[in-house]
mmCIF file of C-alpha atoms in Angstrom:
data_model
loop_
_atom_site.group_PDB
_atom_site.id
_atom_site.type_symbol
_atom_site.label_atom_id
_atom_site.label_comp_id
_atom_site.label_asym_id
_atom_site.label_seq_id
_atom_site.Cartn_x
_atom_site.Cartn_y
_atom_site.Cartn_z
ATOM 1 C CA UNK S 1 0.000 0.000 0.000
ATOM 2 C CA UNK S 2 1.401 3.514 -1.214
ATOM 3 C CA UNK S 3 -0.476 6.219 0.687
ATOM 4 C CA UNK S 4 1.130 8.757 -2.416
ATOM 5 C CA UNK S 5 -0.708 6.707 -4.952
ATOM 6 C CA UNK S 6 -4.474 7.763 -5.411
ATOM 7 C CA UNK S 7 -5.336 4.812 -7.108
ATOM 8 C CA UNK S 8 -4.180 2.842 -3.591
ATOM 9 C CA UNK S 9 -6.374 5.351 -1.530
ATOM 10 C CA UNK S 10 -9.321 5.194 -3.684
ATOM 11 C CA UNK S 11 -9.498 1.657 -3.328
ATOM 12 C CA UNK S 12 -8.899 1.363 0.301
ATOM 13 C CA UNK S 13 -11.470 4.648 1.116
ATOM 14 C CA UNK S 14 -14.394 2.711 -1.084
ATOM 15 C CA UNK S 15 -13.770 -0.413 -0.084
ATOM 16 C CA UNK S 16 -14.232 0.509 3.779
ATOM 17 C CA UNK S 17 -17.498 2.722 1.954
ATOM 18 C CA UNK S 18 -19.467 -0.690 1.283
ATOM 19 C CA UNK S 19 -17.966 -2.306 4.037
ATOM 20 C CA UNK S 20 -19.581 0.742 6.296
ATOM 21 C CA UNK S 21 -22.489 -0.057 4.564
ATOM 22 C CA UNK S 22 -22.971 -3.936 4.669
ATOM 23 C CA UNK S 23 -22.492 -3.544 8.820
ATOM 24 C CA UNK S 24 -25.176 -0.762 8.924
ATOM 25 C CA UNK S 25 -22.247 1.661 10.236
ATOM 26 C CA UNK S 26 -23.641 4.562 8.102
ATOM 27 C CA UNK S 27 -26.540 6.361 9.710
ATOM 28 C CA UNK S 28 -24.674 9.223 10.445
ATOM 29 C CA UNK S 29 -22.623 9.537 7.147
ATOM 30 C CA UNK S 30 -19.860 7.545 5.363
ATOM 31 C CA UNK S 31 -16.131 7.534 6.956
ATOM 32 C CA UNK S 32 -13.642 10.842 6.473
ATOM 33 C CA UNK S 33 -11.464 9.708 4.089
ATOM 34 C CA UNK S 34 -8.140 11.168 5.601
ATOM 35 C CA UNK S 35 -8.760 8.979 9.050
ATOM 36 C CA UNK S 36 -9.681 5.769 6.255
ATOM 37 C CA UNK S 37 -6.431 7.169 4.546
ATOM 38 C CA UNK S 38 -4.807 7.107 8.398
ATOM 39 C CA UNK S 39 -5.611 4.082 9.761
ATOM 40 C CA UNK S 40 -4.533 2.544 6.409
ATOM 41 C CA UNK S 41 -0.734 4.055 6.198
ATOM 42 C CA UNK S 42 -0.168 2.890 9.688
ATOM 43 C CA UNK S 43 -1.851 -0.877 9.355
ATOM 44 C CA UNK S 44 1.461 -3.330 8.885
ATOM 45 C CA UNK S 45 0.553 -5.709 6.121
ATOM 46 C CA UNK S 46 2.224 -8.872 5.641
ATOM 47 C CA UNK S 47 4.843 -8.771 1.623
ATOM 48 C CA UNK S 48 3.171 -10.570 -0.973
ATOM 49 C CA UNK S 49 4.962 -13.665 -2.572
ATOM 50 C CA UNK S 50 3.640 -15.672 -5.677
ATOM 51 C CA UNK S 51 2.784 -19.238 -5.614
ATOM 52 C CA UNK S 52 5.501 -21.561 -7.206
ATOM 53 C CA UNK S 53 3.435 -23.534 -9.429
ATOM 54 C CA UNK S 54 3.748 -24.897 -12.451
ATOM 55 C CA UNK S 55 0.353 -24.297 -14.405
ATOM 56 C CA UNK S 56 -0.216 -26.518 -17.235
ATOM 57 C CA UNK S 57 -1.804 -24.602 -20.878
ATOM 58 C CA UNK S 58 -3.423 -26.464 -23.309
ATOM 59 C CA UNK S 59 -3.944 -23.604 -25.553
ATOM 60 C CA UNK S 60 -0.131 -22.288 -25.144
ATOM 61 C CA UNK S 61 1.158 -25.845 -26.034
ATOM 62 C CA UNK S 62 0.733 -27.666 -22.640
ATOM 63 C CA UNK S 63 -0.317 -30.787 -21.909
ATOM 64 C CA UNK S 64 -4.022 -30.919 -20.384
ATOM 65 C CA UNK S 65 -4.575 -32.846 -17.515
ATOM 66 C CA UNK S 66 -7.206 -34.907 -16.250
ATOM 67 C CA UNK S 67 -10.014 -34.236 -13.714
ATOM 68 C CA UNK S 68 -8.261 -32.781 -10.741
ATOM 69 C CA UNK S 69 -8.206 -35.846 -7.839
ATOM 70 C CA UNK S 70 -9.540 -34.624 -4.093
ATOM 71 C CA UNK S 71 -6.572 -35.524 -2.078
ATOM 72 C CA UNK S 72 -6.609 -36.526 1.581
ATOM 73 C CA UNK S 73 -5.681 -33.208 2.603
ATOM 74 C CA UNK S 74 -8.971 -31.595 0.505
ATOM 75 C CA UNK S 75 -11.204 -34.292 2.086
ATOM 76 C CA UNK S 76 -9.500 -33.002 5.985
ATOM 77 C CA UNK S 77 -9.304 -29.352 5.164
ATOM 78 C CA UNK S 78 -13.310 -29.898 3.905
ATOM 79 C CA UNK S 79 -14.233 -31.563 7.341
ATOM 80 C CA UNK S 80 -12.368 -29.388 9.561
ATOM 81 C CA UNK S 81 -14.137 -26.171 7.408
ATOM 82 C CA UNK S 82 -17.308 -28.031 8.240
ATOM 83 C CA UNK S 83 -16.598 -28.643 11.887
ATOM 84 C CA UNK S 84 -15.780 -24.627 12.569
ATOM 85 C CA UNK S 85 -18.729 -23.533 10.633
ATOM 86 C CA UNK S 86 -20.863 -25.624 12.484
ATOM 87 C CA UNK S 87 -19.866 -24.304 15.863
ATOM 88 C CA UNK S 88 -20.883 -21.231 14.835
ATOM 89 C CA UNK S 89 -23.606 -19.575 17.165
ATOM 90 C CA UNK S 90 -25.379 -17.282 14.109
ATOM 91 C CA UNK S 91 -27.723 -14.990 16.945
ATOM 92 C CA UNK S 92 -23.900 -14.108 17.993
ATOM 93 C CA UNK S 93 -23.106 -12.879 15.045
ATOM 94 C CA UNK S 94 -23.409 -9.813 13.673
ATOM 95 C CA UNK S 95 -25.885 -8.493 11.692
ATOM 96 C CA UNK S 96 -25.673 -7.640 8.307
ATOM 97 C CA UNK S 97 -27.099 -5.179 5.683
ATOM 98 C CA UNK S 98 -27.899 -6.639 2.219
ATOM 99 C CA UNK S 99 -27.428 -3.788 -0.966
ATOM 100 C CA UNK S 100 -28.888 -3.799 -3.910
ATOM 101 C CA UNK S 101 -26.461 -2.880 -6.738
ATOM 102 C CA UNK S 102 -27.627 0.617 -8.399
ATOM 103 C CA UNK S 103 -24.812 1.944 -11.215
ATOM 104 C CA UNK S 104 -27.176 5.102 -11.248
ATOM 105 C CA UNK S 105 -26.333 6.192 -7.897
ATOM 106 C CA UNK S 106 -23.294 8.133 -7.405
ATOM 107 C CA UNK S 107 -22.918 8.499 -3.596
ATOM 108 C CA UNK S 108 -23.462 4.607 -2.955
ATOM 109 C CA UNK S 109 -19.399 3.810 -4.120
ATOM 110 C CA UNK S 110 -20.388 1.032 -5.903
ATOM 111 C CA UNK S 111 -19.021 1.905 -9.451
ATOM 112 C CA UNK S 112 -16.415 3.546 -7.658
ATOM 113 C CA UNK S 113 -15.291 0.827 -6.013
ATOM 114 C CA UNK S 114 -15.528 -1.131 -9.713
ATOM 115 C CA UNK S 115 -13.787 1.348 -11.670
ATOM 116 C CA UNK S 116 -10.608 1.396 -9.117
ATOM 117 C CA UNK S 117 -10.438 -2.333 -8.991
ATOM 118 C CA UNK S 118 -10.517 -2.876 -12.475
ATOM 119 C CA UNK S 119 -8.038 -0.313 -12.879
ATOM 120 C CA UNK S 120 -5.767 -2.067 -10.444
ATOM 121 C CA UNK S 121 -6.326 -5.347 -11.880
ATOM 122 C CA UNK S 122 -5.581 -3.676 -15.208
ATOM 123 C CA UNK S 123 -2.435 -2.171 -14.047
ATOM 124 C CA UNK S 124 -0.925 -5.902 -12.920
ATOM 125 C CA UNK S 125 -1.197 -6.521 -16.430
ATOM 126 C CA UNK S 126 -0.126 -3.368 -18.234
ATOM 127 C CA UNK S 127 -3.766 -2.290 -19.785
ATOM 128 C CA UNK S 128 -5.463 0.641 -20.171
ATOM 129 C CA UNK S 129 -7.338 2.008 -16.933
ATOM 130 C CA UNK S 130 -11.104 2.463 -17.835
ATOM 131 C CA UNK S 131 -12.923 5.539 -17.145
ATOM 132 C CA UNK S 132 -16.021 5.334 -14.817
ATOM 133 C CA UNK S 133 -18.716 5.647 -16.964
ATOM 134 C CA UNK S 134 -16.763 3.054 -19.142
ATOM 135 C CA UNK S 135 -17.123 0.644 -16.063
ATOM 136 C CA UNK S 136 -20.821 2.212 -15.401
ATOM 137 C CA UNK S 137 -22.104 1.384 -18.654
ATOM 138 C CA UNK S 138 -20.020 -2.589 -19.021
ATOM 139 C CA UNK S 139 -22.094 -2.787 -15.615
ATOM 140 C CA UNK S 140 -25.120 -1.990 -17.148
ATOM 141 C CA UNK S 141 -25.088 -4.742 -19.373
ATOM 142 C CA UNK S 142 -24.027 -7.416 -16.664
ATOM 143 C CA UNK S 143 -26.577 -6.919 -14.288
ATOM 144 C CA UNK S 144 -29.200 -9.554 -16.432
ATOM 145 C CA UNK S 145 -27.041 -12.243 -16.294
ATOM 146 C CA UNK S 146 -25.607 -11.752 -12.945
ATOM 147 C CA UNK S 147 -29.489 -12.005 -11.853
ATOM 148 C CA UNK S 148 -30.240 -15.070 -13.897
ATOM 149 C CA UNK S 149 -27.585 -17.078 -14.730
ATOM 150 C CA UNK S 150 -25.047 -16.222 -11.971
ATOM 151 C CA UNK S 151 -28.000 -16.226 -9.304
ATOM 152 C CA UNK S 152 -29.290 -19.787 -9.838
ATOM 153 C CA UNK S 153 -26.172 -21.194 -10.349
ATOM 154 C CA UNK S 154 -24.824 -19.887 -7.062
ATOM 155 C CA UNK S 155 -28.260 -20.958 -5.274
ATOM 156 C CA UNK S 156 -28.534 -24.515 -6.679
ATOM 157 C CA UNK S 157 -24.895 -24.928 -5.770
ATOM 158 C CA UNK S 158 -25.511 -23.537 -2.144
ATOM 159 C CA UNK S 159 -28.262 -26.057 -1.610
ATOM 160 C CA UNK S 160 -25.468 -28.646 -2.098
ATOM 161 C CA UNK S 161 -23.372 -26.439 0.345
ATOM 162 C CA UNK S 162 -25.509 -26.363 2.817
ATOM 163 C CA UNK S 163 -25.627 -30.047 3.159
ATOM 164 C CA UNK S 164 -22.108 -30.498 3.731
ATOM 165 C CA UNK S 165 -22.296 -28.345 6.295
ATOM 166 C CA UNK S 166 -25.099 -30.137 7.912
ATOM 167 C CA UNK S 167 -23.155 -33.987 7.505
ATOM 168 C CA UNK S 168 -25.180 -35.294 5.184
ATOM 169 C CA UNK S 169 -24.243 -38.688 4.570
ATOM 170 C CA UNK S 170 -26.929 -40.296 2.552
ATOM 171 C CA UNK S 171 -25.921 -39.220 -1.665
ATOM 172 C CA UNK S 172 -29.307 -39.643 -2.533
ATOM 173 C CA UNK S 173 -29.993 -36.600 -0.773
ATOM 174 C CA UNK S 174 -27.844 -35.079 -3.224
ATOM 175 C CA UNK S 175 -28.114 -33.432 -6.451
ATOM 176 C CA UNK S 176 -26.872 -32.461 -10.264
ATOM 177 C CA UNK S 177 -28.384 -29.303 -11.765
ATOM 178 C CA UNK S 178 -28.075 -28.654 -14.966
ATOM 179 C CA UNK S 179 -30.105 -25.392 -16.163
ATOM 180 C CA UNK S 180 -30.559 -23.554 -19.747
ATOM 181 C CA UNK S 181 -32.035 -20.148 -19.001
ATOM 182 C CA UNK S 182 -32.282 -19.695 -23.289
ATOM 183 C CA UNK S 183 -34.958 -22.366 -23.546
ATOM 184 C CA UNK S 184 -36.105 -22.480 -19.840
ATOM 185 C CA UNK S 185 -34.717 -26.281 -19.129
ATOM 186 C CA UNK S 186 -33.832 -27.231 -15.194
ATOM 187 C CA UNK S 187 -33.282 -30.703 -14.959
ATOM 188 C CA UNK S 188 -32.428 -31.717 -11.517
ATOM 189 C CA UNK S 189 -31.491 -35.286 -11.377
ATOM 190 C CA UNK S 190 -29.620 -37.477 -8.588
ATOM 191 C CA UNK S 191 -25.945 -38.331 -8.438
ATOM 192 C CA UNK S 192 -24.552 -40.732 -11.226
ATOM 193 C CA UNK S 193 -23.180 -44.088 -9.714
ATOM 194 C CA UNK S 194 -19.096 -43.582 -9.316
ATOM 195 C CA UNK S 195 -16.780 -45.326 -11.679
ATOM 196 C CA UNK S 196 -16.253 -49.298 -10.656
ATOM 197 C CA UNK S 197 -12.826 -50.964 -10.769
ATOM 198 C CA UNK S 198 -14.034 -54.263 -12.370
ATOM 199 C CA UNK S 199 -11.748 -57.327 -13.055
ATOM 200 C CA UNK S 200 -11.611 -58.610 -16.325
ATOM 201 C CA UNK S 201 -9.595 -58.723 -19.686
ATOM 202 C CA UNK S 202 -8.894 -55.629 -21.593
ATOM 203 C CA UNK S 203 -6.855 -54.320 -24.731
ATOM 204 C CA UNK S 204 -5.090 -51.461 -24.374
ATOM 205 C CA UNK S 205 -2.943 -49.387 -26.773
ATOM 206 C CA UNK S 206 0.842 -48.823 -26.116
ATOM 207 C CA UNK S 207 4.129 -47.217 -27.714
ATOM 208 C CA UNK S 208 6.598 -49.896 -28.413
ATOM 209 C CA UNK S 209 9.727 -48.826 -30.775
ATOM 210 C CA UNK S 210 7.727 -45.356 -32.420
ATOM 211 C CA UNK S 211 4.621 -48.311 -33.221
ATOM 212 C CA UNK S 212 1.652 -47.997 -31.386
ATOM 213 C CA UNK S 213 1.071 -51.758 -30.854
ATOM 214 C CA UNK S 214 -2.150 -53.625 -28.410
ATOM 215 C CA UNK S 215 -1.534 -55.078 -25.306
ATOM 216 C CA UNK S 216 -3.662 -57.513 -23.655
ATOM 217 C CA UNK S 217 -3.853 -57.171 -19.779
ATOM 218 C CA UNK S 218 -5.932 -59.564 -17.184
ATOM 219 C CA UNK S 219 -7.085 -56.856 -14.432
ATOM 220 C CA UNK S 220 -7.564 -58.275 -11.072
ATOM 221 C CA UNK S 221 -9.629 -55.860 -8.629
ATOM 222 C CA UNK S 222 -9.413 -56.924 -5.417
ATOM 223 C CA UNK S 223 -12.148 -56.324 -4.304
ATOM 224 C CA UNK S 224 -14.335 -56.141 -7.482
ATOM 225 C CA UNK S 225 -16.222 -53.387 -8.521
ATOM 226 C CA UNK S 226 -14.688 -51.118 -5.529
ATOM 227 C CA UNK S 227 -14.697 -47.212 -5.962
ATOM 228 C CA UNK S 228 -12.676 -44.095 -5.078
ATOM 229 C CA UNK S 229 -15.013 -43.831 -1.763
ATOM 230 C CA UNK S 230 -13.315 -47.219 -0.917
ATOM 231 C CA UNK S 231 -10.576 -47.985 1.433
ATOM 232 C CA UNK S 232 -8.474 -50.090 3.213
ATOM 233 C CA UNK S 233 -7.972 -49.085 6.742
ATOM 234 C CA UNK S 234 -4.869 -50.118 8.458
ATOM 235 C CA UNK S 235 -5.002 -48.624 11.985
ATOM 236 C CA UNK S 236 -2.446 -50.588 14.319
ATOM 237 C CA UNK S 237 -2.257 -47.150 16.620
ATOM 238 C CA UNK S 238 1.013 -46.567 16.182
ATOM 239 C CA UNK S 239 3.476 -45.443 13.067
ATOM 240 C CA UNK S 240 5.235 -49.455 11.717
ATOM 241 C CA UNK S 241 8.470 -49.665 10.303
ATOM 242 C CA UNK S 242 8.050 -50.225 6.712
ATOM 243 C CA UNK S 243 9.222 -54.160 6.654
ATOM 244 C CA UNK S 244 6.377 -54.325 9.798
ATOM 245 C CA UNK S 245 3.928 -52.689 7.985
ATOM 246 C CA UNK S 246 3.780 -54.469 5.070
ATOM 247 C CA UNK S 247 4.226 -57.770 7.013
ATOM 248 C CA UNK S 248 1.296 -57.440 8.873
ATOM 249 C CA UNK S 249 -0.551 -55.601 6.056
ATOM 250 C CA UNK S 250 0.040 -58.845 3.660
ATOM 251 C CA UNK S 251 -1.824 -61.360 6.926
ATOM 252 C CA UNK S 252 -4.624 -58.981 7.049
ATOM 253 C CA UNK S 253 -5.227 -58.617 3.275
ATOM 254 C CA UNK S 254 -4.837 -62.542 2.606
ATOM 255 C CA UNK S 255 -1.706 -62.915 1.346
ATOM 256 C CA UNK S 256 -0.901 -59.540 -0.684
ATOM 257 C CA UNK S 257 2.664 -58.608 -1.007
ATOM 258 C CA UNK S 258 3.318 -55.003 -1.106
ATOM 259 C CA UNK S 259 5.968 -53.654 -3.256
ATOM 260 C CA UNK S 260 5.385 -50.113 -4.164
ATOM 261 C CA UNK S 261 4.054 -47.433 -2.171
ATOM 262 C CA UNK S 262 2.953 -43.551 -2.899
ATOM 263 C CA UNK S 263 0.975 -41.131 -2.027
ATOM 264 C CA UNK S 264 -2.579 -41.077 -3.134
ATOM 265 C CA UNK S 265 -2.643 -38.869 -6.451
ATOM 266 C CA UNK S 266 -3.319 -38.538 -10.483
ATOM 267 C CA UNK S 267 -0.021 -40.433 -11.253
ATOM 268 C CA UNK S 268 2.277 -42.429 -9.059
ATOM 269 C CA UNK S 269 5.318 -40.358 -9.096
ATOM 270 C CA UNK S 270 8.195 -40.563 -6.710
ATOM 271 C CA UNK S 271 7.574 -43.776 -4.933
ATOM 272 C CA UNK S 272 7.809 -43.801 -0.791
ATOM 273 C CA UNK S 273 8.832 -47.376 -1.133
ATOM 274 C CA UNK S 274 9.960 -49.888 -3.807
ATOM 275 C CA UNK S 275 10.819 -53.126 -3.147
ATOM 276 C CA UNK S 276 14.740 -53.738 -3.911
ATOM 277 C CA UNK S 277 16.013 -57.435 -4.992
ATOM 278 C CA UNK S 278 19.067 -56.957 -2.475
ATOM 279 C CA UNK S 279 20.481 -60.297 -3.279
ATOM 280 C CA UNK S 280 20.720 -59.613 -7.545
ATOM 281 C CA UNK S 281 22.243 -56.281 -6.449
ATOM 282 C CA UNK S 282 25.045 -58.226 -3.795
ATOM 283 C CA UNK S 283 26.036 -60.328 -6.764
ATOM 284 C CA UNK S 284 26.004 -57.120 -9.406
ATOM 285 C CA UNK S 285 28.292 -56.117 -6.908
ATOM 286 C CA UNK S 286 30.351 -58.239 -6.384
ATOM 287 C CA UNK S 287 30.945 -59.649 -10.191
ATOM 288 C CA UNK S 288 31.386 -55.782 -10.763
ATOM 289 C CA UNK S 289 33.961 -55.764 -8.467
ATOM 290 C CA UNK S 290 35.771 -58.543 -9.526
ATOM 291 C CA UNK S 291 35.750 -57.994 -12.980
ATOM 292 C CA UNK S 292 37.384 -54.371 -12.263
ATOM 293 C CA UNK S 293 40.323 -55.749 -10.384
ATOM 294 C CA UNK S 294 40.792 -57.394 -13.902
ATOM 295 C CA UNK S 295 40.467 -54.784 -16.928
ATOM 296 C CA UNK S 296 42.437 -52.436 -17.803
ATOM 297 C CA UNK S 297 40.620 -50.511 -20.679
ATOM 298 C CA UNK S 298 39.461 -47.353 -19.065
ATOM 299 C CA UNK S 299 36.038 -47.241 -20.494
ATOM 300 C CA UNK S 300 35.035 -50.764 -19.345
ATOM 301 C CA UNK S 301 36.765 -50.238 -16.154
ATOM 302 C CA UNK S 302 34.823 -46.618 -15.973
ATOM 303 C CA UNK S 303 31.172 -48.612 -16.831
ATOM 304 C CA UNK S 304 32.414 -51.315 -14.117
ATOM 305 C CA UNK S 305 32.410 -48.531 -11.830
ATOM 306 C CA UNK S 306 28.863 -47.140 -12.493
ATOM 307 C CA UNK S 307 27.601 -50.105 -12.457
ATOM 308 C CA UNK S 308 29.070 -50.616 -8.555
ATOM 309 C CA UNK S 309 28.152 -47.076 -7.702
ATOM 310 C CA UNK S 310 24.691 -48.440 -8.751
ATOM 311 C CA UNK S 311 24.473 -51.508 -6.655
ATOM 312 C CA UNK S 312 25.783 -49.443 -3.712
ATOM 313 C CA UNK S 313 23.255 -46.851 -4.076
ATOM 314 C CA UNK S 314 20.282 -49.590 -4.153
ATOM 315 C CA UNK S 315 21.603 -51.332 -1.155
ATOM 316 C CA UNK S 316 21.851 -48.204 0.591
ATOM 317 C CA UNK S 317 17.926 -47.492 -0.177
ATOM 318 C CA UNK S 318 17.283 -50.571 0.522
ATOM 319 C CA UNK S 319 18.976 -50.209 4.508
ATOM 320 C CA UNK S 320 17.084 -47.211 4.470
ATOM 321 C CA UNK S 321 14.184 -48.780 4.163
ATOM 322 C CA UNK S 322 14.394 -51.285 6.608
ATOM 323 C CA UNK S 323 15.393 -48.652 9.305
ATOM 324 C CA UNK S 324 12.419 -45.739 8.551
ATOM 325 C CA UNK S 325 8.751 -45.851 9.621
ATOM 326 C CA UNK S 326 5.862 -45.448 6.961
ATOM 327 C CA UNK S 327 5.085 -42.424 8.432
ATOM 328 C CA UNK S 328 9.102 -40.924 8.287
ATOM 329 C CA UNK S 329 9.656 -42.619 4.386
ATOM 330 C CA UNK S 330 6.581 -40.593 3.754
ATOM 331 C CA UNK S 331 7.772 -36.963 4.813
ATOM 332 C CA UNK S 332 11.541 -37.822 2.891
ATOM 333 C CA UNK S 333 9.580 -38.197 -0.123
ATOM 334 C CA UNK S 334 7.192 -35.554 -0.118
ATOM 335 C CA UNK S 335 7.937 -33.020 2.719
ATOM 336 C CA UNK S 336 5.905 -32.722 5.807
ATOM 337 C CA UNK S 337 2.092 -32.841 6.174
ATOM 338 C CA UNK S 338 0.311 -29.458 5.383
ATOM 339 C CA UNK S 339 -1.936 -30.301 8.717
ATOM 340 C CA UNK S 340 0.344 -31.399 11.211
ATOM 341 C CA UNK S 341 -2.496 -32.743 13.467
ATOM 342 C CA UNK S 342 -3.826 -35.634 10.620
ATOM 343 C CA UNK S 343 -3.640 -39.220 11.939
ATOM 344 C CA UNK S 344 -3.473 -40.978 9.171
ATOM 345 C CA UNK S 345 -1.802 -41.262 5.304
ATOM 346 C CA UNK S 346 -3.827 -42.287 2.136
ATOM 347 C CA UNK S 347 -1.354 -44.288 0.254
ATOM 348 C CA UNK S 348 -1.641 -46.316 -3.241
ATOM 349 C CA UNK S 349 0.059 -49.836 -3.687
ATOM 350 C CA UNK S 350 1.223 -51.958 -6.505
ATOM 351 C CA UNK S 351 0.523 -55.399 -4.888
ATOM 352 C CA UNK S 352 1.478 -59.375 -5.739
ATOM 353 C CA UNK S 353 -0.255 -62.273 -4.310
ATOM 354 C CA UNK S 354 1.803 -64.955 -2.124
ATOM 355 C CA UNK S 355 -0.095 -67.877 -2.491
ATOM 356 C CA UNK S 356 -0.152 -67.722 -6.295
ATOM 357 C CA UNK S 357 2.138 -66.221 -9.445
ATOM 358 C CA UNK S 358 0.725 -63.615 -11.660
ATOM 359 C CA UNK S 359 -0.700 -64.721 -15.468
ATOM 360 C CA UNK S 360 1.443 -63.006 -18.128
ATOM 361 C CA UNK S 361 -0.316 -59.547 -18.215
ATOM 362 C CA UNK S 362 -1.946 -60.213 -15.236
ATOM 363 C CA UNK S 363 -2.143 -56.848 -12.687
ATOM 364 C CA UNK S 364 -3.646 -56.324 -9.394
ATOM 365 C CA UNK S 365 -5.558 -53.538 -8.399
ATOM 366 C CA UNK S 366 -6.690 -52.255 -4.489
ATOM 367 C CA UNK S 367 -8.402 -49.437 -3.391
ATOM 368 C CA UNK S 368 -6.137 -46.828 -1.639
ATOM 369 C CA UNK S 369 -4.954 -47.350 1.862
ATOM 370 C CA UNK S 370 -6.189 -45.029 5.106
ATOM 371 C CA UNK S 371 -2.791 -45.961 7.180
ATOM 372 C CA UNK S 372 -3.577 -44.408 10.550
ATOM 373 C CA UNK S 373 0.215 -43.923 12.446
ATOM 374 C CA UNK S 374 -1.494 -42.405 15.595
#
């Protein structure tokens, strides 16, 4: 905030205008602007830093993504929104004073307050700054569709809102909207069934050599038909080492072996765990070794090495693994929990059975994994 620049002032002074008036704080007149202006140079605000994200663009040559997944930490930061609003006493709070938007009226700051903030969105960008009848008149012609459109939208959505809020659990209770104001259509229709994870045999499509080429798989759901509202829960009350956890996970799961472990997402990514073949890495090792002591053309001798380095560095993940917890393999891979006060992890699995070897093709498929470490 720059007290010198007008266009900071403006926006603060009408701003704290509508504010005034949605509290019912302007009986007696709106605010002075120099005390507005006052208060506002002296109020510390905290320095504004951009988001690091990488933001994909299908129209600027990006790749586009899939539907975004909810993640564990959408599905706690949704219940712990619902909790707080639901404490809520409402005849505590205070009351407010709904406005109707007029563009006509110049002492009400509402296209003053429009005009600024365009301008200042404007300026972020480098355009033009509009004039306020410029803003009046775009306003003008907005006003039908934000009371049509806009307005049923927001209200059918709302009514979904509002049963969040009151822990609805039943999804029958629940509805899809979709509305065409041009020819009057509302259809308002309940929830489709979510996607199943069926077994069976597929053919799927697959780049081999610059030839797309088909692939026959055998999918195995275990259980069938389960969905994304499925999961395994794995509470033991306590955070297992990794070898313990997926020990005990295997005897209650009937016999499935896990060998790769991430975090709940689009794509599997950096793996938490991956099972290592210690004993084929020993022997790499040591036949690397040997054969070393032996050459003497630098080149062989220099893939020799890299080939050692390569065993060592396995073995060394693999130690790793054997010393860490689920919970502590977790946080080295992907940093620490945004909600430090979450009790469990919602993991994904690659999985073999023990009592049986896979058919060629064959893979196994499990819903996601609630493992509670507290």
């Amino acid at each position: 905030f720059d007290a010198k620049n007008q266009d900071h002032v403006d926006f603060v002074y009408h701003t704290t205008c509508i504010f005034a008036d949605t509290f019912g704080l302007t009986k007696g007149g709106y605010p002075d602007e120099k005390e507005v202006l006052k208060l506002a140079a002296t109020t510390e605000t905290a320095e504004w830093t951009p988001k690091k994200e990488n933001v994909d663009d299908p129209e600027g040559g990006g790749e586009q993504k899939g539907a975004t997944m909810v993640s564990s930490d959408d599905y706690e930061e949704i219940e712990n929104m619902r909790k707080e609003i639901q404490k809520l006493d409402v005849d505590k709070l205070v009351k407010l004073f709904p406005a109707e938007f007029e563009k006509d009226d110049d002492t009400n700051h509402h296209v003053d307050w429009i005009t600024i903030a365009s301008n200042l969105r404007g300026w972020t960008r480098n355009l033009k700054p509009s004039t306020k009848q410029h803003c009046r008149m775009i306003a003008g012609r907005i006003i039908a569709a934000i009371a049509t459109a806009t307005a049923s939208i927001t209200g059918l959505v709302f009514m979904e809102v509002y049963k969040q809020i009151l822990a609805v659990e039943n999804i029958d209770d629940y509805r899809w909207s979709t509305i065409n104001l041009a020819v009057n259509t509302y259809v308002i229709e309940l929830p489709c069934d979510p996607k199943c994870h069926r077994s069976g045999k597929m053919v799927t499509e697959e780049v081999q050599d610059d030839e797309v080429v088909e692939v026959k798989k055998i999918l195995t759901c275990i259980p069938d038909k389960f969905t994304c509202y499925d999961f395994i829960d794995f509470k033991d009350g306590k955070d297992l080492k990794i070898s313990e956890f997926i020990e005990r996970f295997a005897k209650q799961e009937g016999g499935l072996k896990i060998n790769f472990l991430s975090r709940k997402s689009n794509n599997k990514g950096v793996p938490m765990y991956q099972e290592i073949n210690v004993a084929m890495y020993q022997n790499k090792k040591k036949f690397s070794e040997r054969m070393l002591q032996r050459m003497k053309n630098p080149t062989q001798k220099k893939i020799l090495q890299q080939s050692i380095d390569t065993a060592n560095a396995m073995l060394e993940q693999a130690t790793s693994y054997d010393n860490m917890t689920v919970f502590e393999a977790y946080t080295k891979a992907y940093g620490p929990l945004e909600d430090p006060n979450r009790e469990f992890l919602v993991l994904d699995a690659d999985v073999t059975p023990t009592d049986r070897e896979l058919e060629d093709g064959e893979e196994i498929e499990i819903p996601a994994i609630k493992y509670y470490f507290r």
